[in-house]
Structure formats: C-alpha cells, structure tokens
Amino acid sequence: EAGVTQFPSHSVIEKGQTVTLRCDPISGHDNLYWYRRVMGKEIKFLLHFVKESKQDESGMPNNRFLAERTGGTYSTLKVQPAELEDSGVYFCASSADWRSYNEQFFGPGTRLTVL
Amino acid sequence: AQKVTQAQTEISVVEKEDVTLDCVYETRDTTYYLFWYKQPPSGELVFLIRRNSFDEQNEISGRYSWNFQKSTSSFNFTITASQVVDSAVYFCALSGPYNNNDMRFGAGTRLTVKP
C-alpha cells in the first residue's frame, strides 16, 4: 500500500512568486494534516482536513497560505506571494481517525526555499 | 499550554554504543498521548511508538526502549547497541485527549552513529 506522497520534494522560488505544494494521503484516510518545520525548529501544525472540510486551520500563519482539498482526496497548499520566512519543510500527514491516539502517517515533506 | 522540549540538538556516537534521547513535556491535560517519530535521510517521519498517559510501563522493542515517567514529565528513548542505520532526526510529540490535530512536536534530536 502506498504511503503519503508529496510533490515536489524540493522547490526553490523567489520572493513574491507563487508555489503550490501537493499531498496525496493514504487511500481511505479522511483526515489530512499540514505541518511546517522552519529552520530546524519544531514541527508546527498548520491545518486539518476531514474529507474536504477544514476542521481546524488555526495554525495557518497568514492569508498568504491557502489550502484546499477538493473531493476529499489530495490536498494542495498554495503560498502566494511567498516571503523569505516561508522557507522550511512542509509535511503532510494522514490518519484514518481524528482521535488523539490514532497514528498519523507522514509524507517525506517538501523543502521550500524562498530566495 | 502544551510543550515538548528536546534539549539535545545533536548527538554523535560510535556504533555499538547505547544512546538516550531525552524528551520532556508540559501539559495540563490528565489524558494525553506521547509519540516518537524517526526522520531518516529520505525525509518521511516514521512512527515508532505511542504511549497514553495512563500507561507508565516501559516498553522494549528490539534495540529500542522507552522510559515514561510522569513524575518528571519525561518520555526518553534509548537505543541499545546503536547502528549506522539509526542515524536520523528523532522527534518526540505530545497530543491532547481529544483530537490529534493539536499535536505538539519537539525540535528534534539529530543522531549520528559513526562506524
């Protein structure tokens, strides 16, 4: 069974440009999460989808970030316009259940570098 | 507020040495879940263990063992007879009693095992 996949693995863009990250969760997982790790710091929660609905987007840093999950399958995270401080590794995770004790399966991450 | 502290930023050991990765957490919840994830060079976060707050039994899985002590709010991870393949970044995480989108990660400890 395929795990969580993310595309691209690495993106280098200039400040002011737009970038779209994609996440394909494990098939059948209704819950999809986005996280970000900046400059070797802790991994921080961005938002949580249950199917196509945003359950919690309290971690989204500002309105330059837009996440979608049309059809409840894959998700995209768009950064527009990108700023230098957006550089980091963006992880996607999925789980079959939203409850605390359920394991989240993580993808390999997308490393975003904003110059 | 929930917080996870991994004070060791980087650890370097020689193969076959034992190594302990520290994790200290803060929470006001009486029910919570603790996790350890491994991030190998390939990038994805690999789930290692989950422990709920009511189960203080230590766990051993092969060369891996975990010591959960509520009295000191610690959930330390020990690798016995380390191997080069253990080289990775290890993250400790804490989740509250209800849903796992409030998961808090530590900053990670980079372990390098030299041959």
Coordinates of C-alpha atoms in Angstrom, one line a residue:
Chain A
E1 CA 0.0 0.0 0.0
A2 CA 1.4 3.4 -0.9
G3 CA 2.1 5.8 1.9
V4 CA 1.6 9.5 2.0
T5 CA 3.3 11.2 -1.0
Q6 CA 4.2 14.8 -1.5
F7 CA 5.2 16.8 -4.6
P8 CA 7.5 18.4 -5.3
S9 CA 10.3 17.2 -3.0
H10 CA 12.1 20.5 -3.3
S11 CA 11.1 23.9 -4.6
V12 CA 13.2 27.0 -4.9
I13 CA 11.4 30.2 -5.7
E14 CA 12.0 33.9 -5.5
K15 CA 10.2 36.2 -3.0
G16 CA 6.9 37.3 -4.4
Q17 CA 6.3 34.2 -6.5
T18 CA 3.6 31.6 -6.0
V19 CA 4.2 28.0 -5.1
T20 CA 1.7 25.1 -4.8
L21 CA 2.5 22.0 -2.8
R22 CA 0.6 18.8 -3.2
C23 CA -0.1 16.0 -0.8
D24 CA -1.7 12.6 -1.6
P25 CA -2.8 10.9 1.6
I26 CA -3.1 7.2 2.1
S27 CA -6.1 5.9 0.3
G28 CA -9.2 5.9 2.5
H29 CA -7.8 8.3 5.1
D30 CA -10.4 11.0 5.7
N31 CA -8.0 13.1 7.9
L32 CA -5.3 15.1 6.3
Y33 CA -2.9 17.4 8.1
W34 CA -0.3 20.0 7.0
Y35 CA 2.7 20.8 9.2
R36 CA 5.7 23.0 8.7
R37 CA 9.2 22.9 10.1
V38 CA 11.2 26.1 9.9
M39 CA 15.0 26.4 10.3
G40 CA 15.5 23.2 12.4
K41 CA 12.8 24.2 14.9
E42 CA 9.9 22.1 16.0
I43 CA 7.3 20.8 13.6
K44 CA 4.2 23.0 13.8
F45 CA 0.7 22.2 12.9
L46 CA -0.9 24.3 10.1
L47 CA -4.3 22.8 9.4
H48 CA -6.5 19.7 9.4
F49 CA -9.0 18.5 6.8
V50 CA -11.7 16.0 7.4
K51 CA -12.6 14.9 3.9
E52 CA -12.9 18.1 2.0
S53 CA -13.8 20.3 5.0
K54 CA -11.3 22.3 7.0
Q55 CA -11.7 21.1 10.6
D56 CA -9.0 23.4 12.1
E57 CA -6.9 25.9 10.4
S58 CA -5.7 27.7 13.5
G59 CA -2.1 27.1 12.6
M60 CA -2.1 28.8 9.3
P61 CA 0.3 31.7 9.6
N62 CA -1.5 34.3 7.5
N63 CA -3.7 34.8 4.5
R64 CA -0.9 34.2 2.0
F65 CA -1.5 30.5 2.7
L66 CA -4.4 28.7 1.1
A67 CA -5.1 25.0 1.5
E68 CA -7.7 23.1 -0.5
R69 CA -8.8 19.5 -0.6
T70 CA -11.4 19.3 -3.4
G71 CA -13.2 16.0 -3.4
G72 CA -11.6 14.9 -0.2
T73 CA -8.7 13.2 -1.8
Y74 CA -5.4 15.0 -2.4
S75 CA -4.7 18.4 -1.0
T76 CA -2.8 21.5 -2.2
L77 CA -1.2 24.2 -0.1
K78 CA -0.6 27.4 -2.0
V79 CA 1.7 30.2 -0.9
Q80 CA 1.0 33.5 -2.6
P81 CA 3.1 35.6 -2.6
A82 CA 5.9 33.7 -1.0
E83 CA 8.1 35.5 1.6
L84 CA 11.6 34.6 2.9
E85 CA 10.2 33.4 6.2
D86 CA 8.1 30.8 4.4
S87 CA 11.2 28.7 3.8
G88 CA 11.1 25.4 5.5
V89 CA 10.0 21.8 5.2
Y90 CA 6.2 21.3 4.7
F91 CA 5.0 17.9 5.9
C92 CA 1.7 16.3 5.1
A93 CA 0.2 13.5 7.2
S94 CA -3.0 11.5 7.1
S95 CA -4.9 9.3 9.5
A96 CA -7.9 7.1 9.4
D97 CA -9.3 8.7 12.5
W98 CA -9.1 12.2 14.1
R99 CA -8.8 10.9 17.7
S100 CA -5.7 11.5 19.6
Y101 CA -4.5 8.0 19.9
N102 CA -4.5 7.4 16.2
E103 CA -1.2 7.4 14.5
Q104 CA -0.6 10.0 11.8
F105 CA 1.3 8.8 8.7
F106 CA 3.7 11.4 7.4
G107 CA 4.9 12.0 3.9
P108 CA 8.6 12.9 3.0
G109 CA 8.0 16.6 3.1
T110 CA 8.5 19.4 0.5
R111 CA 11.5 21.5 1.2
L112 CA 10.6 25.1 0.2
T113 CA 13.4 27.7 -0.3
V114 CA 12.4 31.3 -0.9
L115 CA 15.2 33.5 -2.1
Chain B
A1 CA -0.4 25.0 27.1
Q2 CA 1.3 22.0 25.7
K3 CA 5.0 22.0 25.0
V4 CA 7.7 19.4 24.2
T5 CA 11.3 20.0 24.8
Q6 CA 14.1 18.0 23.3
A7 CA 17.2 19.7 24.8
Q8 CA 19.7 17.7 22.8
T9 CA 20.0 19.2 19.4
E10 CA 22.7 16.8 18.1
I11 CA 24.2 13.6 19.4
S12 CA 27.1 11.7 17.9
V13 CA 28.0 8.2 19.0
V14 CA 30.1 5.4 17.7
E15 CA 28.5 2.2 16.5
K16 CA 27.5 -0.2 19.3
E17 CA 27.3 2.5 21.9
D18 CA 24.0 3.0 23.8
V19 CA 22.4 6.4 23.4
T20 CA 19.4 8.0 25.2
L21 CA 17.4 10.8 23.6
D22 CA 15.6 13.0 26.1
C23 CA 12.1 14.3 25.9
V24 CA 10.4 16.5 28.5
Y25 CA 6.8 17.6 28.1
E26 CA 4.4 20.1 29.6
T27 CA 0.6 19.7 29.7
R28 CA -2.4 20.5 31.9
D29 CA -4.3 17.5 30.5
T30 CA -4.6 14.4 32.6
T31 CA -5.2 12.3 29.5
Y32 CA -2.6 12.7 26.7
Y33 CA -0.6 10.7 24.3
L34 CA 3.1 10.7 23.6
F35 CA 4.8 9.7 20.4
W36 CA 8.3 9.2 19.0
Y37 CA 8.9 9.6 15.2
K38 CA 12.1 8.9 13.3
Q39 CA 13.1 11.0 10.3
P40 CA 15.7 9.2 8.2
P41 CA 17.6 10.9 5.4
S42 CA 14.8 10.0 3.0
G43 CA 12.7 12.6 4.8
E44 CA 9.4 11.0 5.9
L45 CA 8.5 10.8 9.5
V46 CA 8.3 7.2 10.6
F47 CA 6.1 6.3 13.6
L48 CA 8.0 4.5 16.4
I49 CA 5.7 4.4 19.4
R50 CA 2.6 5.8 21.1
R51 CA 2.1 5.8 24.8
N52 CA -1.0 7.1 26.7
S53 CA -0.7 8.9 29.9
F54 CA -2.2 6.1 32.0
D55 CA 0.3 3.5 30.9
E56 CA 3.6 4.1 32.6
Q57 CA 5.1 0.7 31.7
N58 CA 8.3 0.9 30.0
E59 CA 8.4 -0.6 26.5
I60 CA 11.1 -2.5 24.7
S61 CA 11.1 -3.3 21.0
G62 CA 14.3 -4.9 19.9
R63 CA 17.1 -2.4 20.4
Y64 CA 14.7 0.4 21.2
S65 CA 13.3 1.1 24.6
W66 CA 11.2 3.9 26.1
N67 CA 11.1 5.1 29.7
F68 CA 7.9 7.1 30.5
Q69 CA 8.0 8.8 33.9
K70 CA 5.0 11.0 34.7
S71 CA 6.7 12.3 37.9
T72 CA 9.4 14.0 35.8
S73 CA 7.2 14.5 32.7
S74 CA 9.7 12.7 30.6
F75 CA 9.5 10.1 27.8
N76 CA 13.0 9.2 27.0
F77 CA 14.1 6.9 24.2
T78 CA 17.1 4.6 24.4
I79 CA 18.8 2.8 21.5
T80 CA 21.0 -0.1 22.6
A81 CA 24.0 -1.1 20.6
S82 CA 23.4 1.7 18.1
Q83 CA 23.9 1.1 14.4
V84 CA 24.8 3.4 11.5
V85 CA 21.2 2.9 10.2
D86 CA 19.9 4.5 13.4
S87 CA 21.3 7.9 12.1
A88 CA 18.3 10.2 11.8
V89 CA 16.4 13.0 13.4
Y90 CA 14.1 11.8 16.1
F91 CA 11.1 13.8 17.2
C92 CA 9.1 13.5 20.3
A93 CA 5.4 14.6 20.2
L94 CA 2.5 15.2 22.5
S95 CA -1.2 15.1 21.7
G96 CA -4.1 16.1 23.9
P97 CA -7.1 14.0 25.0
Y98 CA -9.4 14.5 22.1
N99 CA -8.2 15.1 18.6
N100 CA -4.8 14.7 17.2
N101 CA -4.6 18.0 15.3
D102 CA -3.3 19.6 18.4
M103 CA -0.1 17.5 18.3
R104 CA 3.0 19.4 19.5
F105 CA 6.4 18.3 18.4
G106 CA 9.8 18.9 19.9
A107 CA 12.5 20.5 17.8
G108 CA 14.1 17.1 17.2
T109 CA 17.4 15.5 18.0
R110 CA 19.8 14.7 15.2
L111 CA 21.6 11.4 16.0
T112 CA 24.7 10.4 14.1
V113 CA 26.1 7.0 14.5
K114 CA 29.6 6.6 13.2
P115 CA 31.0 3.3 12.1

